[in-house]
C-alpha cells in the first residue's frame, strides 16, 4: 500500500535557531496525531540539515534536502553531493522543483542525471513537475507533465521506482494562494498514475505516492487530500508554521 505523505519544503527560510524552534514545535504539535501509514518529511536548507536530522532522529519526522548535484564530487563551487547528504543523515532529496527549473535553469536532461545520481546513492527522491499557467490555459498541461515525467524518469528500471515519490505542482499555484481544484488535482494525478502503469505496470503505479503541491493550506487540504489519487502534499508556506503544518497532517 502506498504511503500518505506530508512534506514541508522550507525553501530559503529559517536560520539555525529558527529551524530548531520549528522542529521542536512540530514535534510537540504532532504528538497527539496518529500517523497511520503517513510519513512526515521536512526539508530545511542545506546548512541546517545536520542539526535538524539529529534533532528528529527519535521522532516520526524524516528529513529531506531541497536539491543535490549530479556529480560524485569535484570542482563544483557551492554545490552539494549525494554522498554529503547521506553523511549527515539525510536519506531523501527533492529534485525538479519549479523554482530550481525556473531560477537555476534545471532542465529535464539535467534532472535525469540528478535522479540517476540520487538512485546510485540510494537516496529516495521526491520528484517535482508541473505546468505553467500558459500551458494550462492552452490545455497543454497533460502534454507538459507527460514529457517532464518521461524525460526525467522513464529511463529507470522498474526496481528503481520504490525510491520515487512524485509531486505534481502546477507552477501557477505555487506561493500564489491559488490552488488547483480538488477535481483538477485528481484528474492530473489519475493521468500520471495511468502513464506510469502504461510504461511499467499497475503494481508500480499503485504503489507510487503522488503528492499535490501549490498553496495547500489548512483550509483547503482536507478536500484535496480526500481525492483518491492524491496521496498527500508538498507544502511551502504552510510548512513554516507548526500549527498549520500539523493541521495538514491531521487533515490527511
Ligand atoms: P506553497 O509552495 O505551498 O507555498 O505554494 C509549494 C511548493 O513550492 O512546494
Coordinates of C-alpha atoms and ligand atoms in Angstrom, one line a residue:
X1 CA 0.0 0.0 0.0
X2 CA 1.4 3.4 -0.9
X3 CA 2.1 5.8 1.9
X4 CA 0.4 9.1 2.6
X5 CA 3.0 11.9 2.9
X6 CA 3.0 15.5 4.2
X7 CA 6.3 17.1 3.2
X8 CA 7.3 20.6 4.1
X9 CA 9.7 22.4 1.8
X10 CA 11.2 25.2 3.8
X11 CA 13.0 26.7 0.8
X12 CA 15.4 29.6 1.7
X13 CA 13.7 30.2 5.1
X14 CA 14.7 29.7 8.8
X15 CA 18.1 30.3 10.4
X16 CA 19.6 27.6 12.6
X17 CA 17.8 28.7 15.8
X18 CA 14.5 29.3 13.9
X19 CA 14.9 25.8 12.4
X20 CA 15.5 24.2 15.8
X21 CA 12.4 26.1 17.3
X22 CA 10.2 25.0 14.4
X23 CA 11.3 21.3 14.7
X24 CA 10.5 21.5 18.4
X25 CA 7.1 23.0 17.8
X26 CA 6.3 20.4 15.1
X27 CA 7.3 17.6 17.3
X28 CA 5.0 18.9 20.0
X29 CA 2.1 19.5 17.8
X30 CA 2.1 16.1 16.1
X31 CA 2.4 14.2 19.3
X32 CA -1.3 13.5 19.6
X33 CA -1.8 12.7 15.9
X34 CA -2.0 9.0 14.9
X35 CA 0.3 8.7 11.9
X36 CA -1.2 5.6 10.3
X37 CA 0.6 4.9 7.1
X38 CA 1.5 8.6 7.0
X39 CA 5.0 10.0 6.7
X40 CA 6.0 13.4 7.8
X41 CA 9.0 15.0 6.0
X42 CA 10.7 18.4 6.4
X43 CA 13.3 19.9 4.0
X44 CA 15.3 22.6 5.7
X45 CA 18.1 24.5 4.0
X46 CA 21.4 22.6 3.4
X47 CA 23.3 24.3 6.3
X48 CA 20.8 23.2 8.9
X49 CA 20.3 19.6 7.6
X50 CA 22.7 18.0 10.0
X51 CA 21.3 19.6 13.1
X52 CA 17.7 19.0 12.1
X53 CA 18.3 15.4 11.2
X54 CA 20.0 14.9 14.5
X55 CA 17.1 16.5 16.4
X56 CA 14.5 14.5 14.6
X57 CA 16.2 11.1 14.9
X58 CA 13.9 9.7 17.6
X59 CA 10.8 11.2 16.2
X60 CA 8.5 10.3 13.3
X61 CA 9.8 13.2 11.3
X62 CA 12.1 12.5 8.3
X63 CA 14.5 15.0 6.8
X64 CA 15.0 15.8 3.1
X65 CA 17.3 18.0 1.1
X66 CA 15.9 20.5 -1.3
X67 CA 18.4 19.8 -4.1
X68 CA 21.6 18.0 -4.9
X69 CA 24.4 18.0 -7.6
X70 CA 24.6 15.3 -10.2
X71 CA 28.3 14.6 -9.9
X72 CA 30.1 12.4 -7.3
X73 CA 32.4 15.2 -6.2
X74 CA 34.8 17.7 -7.6
X75 CA 35.3 21.3 -8.7
X76 CA 31.7 22.5 -8.4
X77 CA 31.8 25.5 -6.2
X78 CA 28.8 25.9 -4.0
X79 CA 27.3 22.5 -4.7
X80 CA 26.4 19.6 -2.5
X81 CA 26.7 15.9 -3.4
X82 CA 24.5 12.9 -2.6
X83 CA 27.3 11.4 -0.5
X84 CA 27.5 14.6 1.6
X85 CA 23.7 14.4 2.2
X86 CA 24.0 10.8 3.3
X87 CA 26.9 11.6 5.6
X88 CA 24.8 14.0 7.6
X89 CA 21.9 11.5 7.9
X90 CA 19.7 12.6 5.0
X91 CA 18.0 9.9 3.0
X92 CA 15.6 11.9 0.8
X93 CA 16.1 14.6 -1.8
X94 CA 13.7 16.9 -3.6
X95 CA 14.5 17.2 -7.2
X96 CA 13.0 19.2 -10.1
X97 CA 11.2 21.8 -8.0
X98 CA 9.8 24.5 -10.3
X99 CA 12.0 27.1 -8.6
X100 CA 15.1 25.1 -9.5
X101 CA 13.8 24.8 -13.0
X102 CA 12.9 28.5 -13.4
X103 CA 15.6 30.3 -11.5
X104 CA 18.5 27.9 -11.9
X105 CA 17.9 26.6 -15.4
X106 CA 17.4 23.0 -14.4
X107 CA 16.3 21.0 -17.5
X108 CA 14.7 17.6 -17.8
X109 CA 18.0 16.3 -19.1
X110 CA 19.9 17.6 -16.1
X111 CA 17.2 16.3 -13.7
X112 CA 17.5 12.8 -15.3
X113 CA 21.2 12.9 -14.3
X114 CA 20.4 14.0 -10.8
X115 CA 17.8 11.3 -10.5
X116 CA 20.4 8.7 -11.6
X117 CA 22.9 10.1 -9.1
X118 CA 20.4 10.0 -6.2
X119 CA 19.5 6.4 -7.0
X120 CA 23.1 5.4 -7.3
X121 CA 23.4 6.6 -3.7
X122 CA 20.1 5.0 -2.7
X123 CA 18.5 8.3 -1.8
X124 CA 14.7 8.5 -2.0
X125 CA 13.5 11.2 -4.4
X126 CA 10.6 13.5 -4.3
X127 CA 10.4 14.4 -7.9
X128 CA 8.5 17.6 -8.8
X129 CA 7.0 18.7 -12.1
X130 CA 4.0 20.7 -13.2
X131 CA 2.8 23.1 -15.9
X132 CA 2.9 26.9 -16.0
X133 CA -0.2 29.0 -16.4
X134 CA 0.0 29.3 -20.1
X135 CA 0.2 25.6 -20.6
X136 CA -3.0 25.2 -18.5
X137 CA -4.7 28.0 -20.4
X138 CA -3.7 26.4 -23.7
X139 CA -4.8 23.0 -22.5
X140 CA -1.3 21.7 -22.8
X141 CA -0.9 20.7 -19.2
X142 CA -1.2 16.9 -19.7
X143 CA 1.4 17.0 -22.5
X144 CA 3.8 19.1 -20.5
X145 CA 3.6 16.9 -17.4
X146 CA 3.9 13.7 -19.5
X147 CA 7.1 15.0 -21.2
X148 CA 8.6 16.1 -17.8
X149 CA 8.0 12.6 -16.4
X150 CA 9.1 10.7 -19.5
X151 CA 12.3 12.8 -19.9
X152 CA 13.5 12.5 -16.4
X153 CA 12.1 9.2 -15.2
X154 CA 11.2 6.7 -17.9
X155 CA 14.7 5.5 -18.5
X156 CA 14.6 4.0 -15.0
X157 CA 14.2 0.3 -14.2
X158 CA 11.1 -0.9 -12.6
X159 CA 13.1 -1.7 -9.5
X160 CA 14.1 2.0 -9.1
X161 CA 10.5 3.1 -8.6
X162 CA 10.4 2.1 -4.9
X163 CA 12.7 5.1 -4.4
X164 CA 10.4 7.6 -6.0
X165 CA 7.7 9.9 -4.8
X166 CA 6.0 12.1 -7.4
X167 CA 4.9 15.7 -6.7
X168 CA 2.6 17.4 -9.1
X169 CA 3.0 21.1 -8.6
X170 CA 1.2 23.4 -11.0
X171 CA 3.6 26.4 -11.2
X172 CA 0.6 28.8 -11.2
X173 CA -0.4 27.6 -7.8
X174 CA 2.9 27.7 -6.0
X175 CA 3.1 30.6 -3.5
X176 CA 0.2 32.3 -5.2
X177 CA -2.6 31.5 -2.9
X178 CA -4.4 29.9 -5.8
X179 CA -4.8 26.1 -5.7
X180 CA -5.8 23.6 -8.3
X181 CA -9.3 22.5 -7.5
X182 CA -9.5 19.1 -5.9
X183 CA -11.0 17.9 -9.2
X184 CA -8.1 19.3 -11.3
X185 CA -5.6 17.7 -8.9
X186 CA -7.4 14.3 -9.0
X187 CA -7.7 14.5 -12.8
X188 CA -3.9 15.1 -13.2
X189 CA -2.9 12.5 -10.6
X190 CA -5.0 9.8 -12.2
X191 CA -3.5 10.8 -15.6
X192 CA 0.0 10.4 -14.0
X193 CA -0.8 7.0 -12.4
X194 CA -2.1 5.7 -15.8
X195 CA 1.0 7.0 -17.5
X196 CA 3.2 5.1 -15.0
X197 CA 1.0 2.0 -15.4
X198 CA 1.3 2.0 -19.2
X199 CA 5.1 2.4 -19.2
X200 CA 5.7 0.0 -16.3
X201 CA 2.8 -1.9 -14.7
X202 CA -0.2 -1.3 -12.4
X203 CA 1.6 -2.5 -9.3
X204 CA 4.3 0.2 -9.6
X205 CA 1.6 2.8 -10.5
X206 CA -0.5 1.8 -7.5
X207 CA 2.5 1.9 -5.1
X208 CA 3.9 5.3 -6.0
X209 CA 2.8 8.1 -3.8
X210 CA 1.7 11.2 -5.8
X211 CA 1.7 14.4 -3.8
X212 CA 0.0 17.7 -4.8
X213 CA 1.8 21.0 -4.2
X214 CA 0.7 24.6 -4.6
X215 CA -0.8 26.8 -1.9
X216 CA -2.1 23.9 0.2
X217 CA -3.4 25.3 3.5
X218 CA -5.3 24.0 6.5
X219 CA -8.5 25.5 4.9
X220 CA -8.3 23.6 1.6
X221 CA -6.2 20.5 2.5
X222 CA -8.9 18.1 3.5
X223 CA -10.8 18.4 0.3
X224 CA -7.6 18.0 -1.9
X225 CA -6.3 15.1 0.2
X226 CA -9.6 13.3 0.1
X227 CA -9.2 12.6 -3.6
X228 CA -8.4 9.0 -4.5
X229 CA -5.1 9.6 -6.3
X230 CA -3.8 12.4 -4.1
X231 CA -1.5 10.8 -1.5
X232 CA -0.6 14.0 0.4
X233 CA 1.1 17.3 -0.2
X234 CA 4.4 19.1 -0.8
X235 CA 3.9 22.2 1.3
X236 CA 5.8 25.5 1.1
X237 CA 4.3 28.5 3.0
X238 CA 2.2 26.5 5.4
X239 CA 5.1 24.3 6.4
X240 CA 6.8 27.2 8.1
X241 CA 4.3 27.3 10.9
X242 CA 3.9 24.3 13.2
X243 CA 0.2 24.8 13.8
X244 CA -0.6 25.0 10.1
X245 CA 1.8 22.1 9.2
X246 CA 0.3 19.8 11.9
X247 CA -3.2 20.8 10.7
X248 CA -2.2 19.5 7.3
X249 CA -1.0 16.2 8.8
X250 CA -4.3 16.0 10.7
X251 CA -6.2 16.6 7.5
X252 CA -4.6 13.6 5.9
Ligands
LIG1 P1 3.4 26.8 -1.5 O1 4.7 26.0 -2.1 O2 2.8 25.7 -0.6 O3 4.0 27.9 -0.7 O4 2.6 27.1 -2.7 C1 4.6 24.7 -2.6 C2 6.0 24.2 -3.1 O5 6.7 25.1 -3.7 O6 6.3 23.1 -2.9

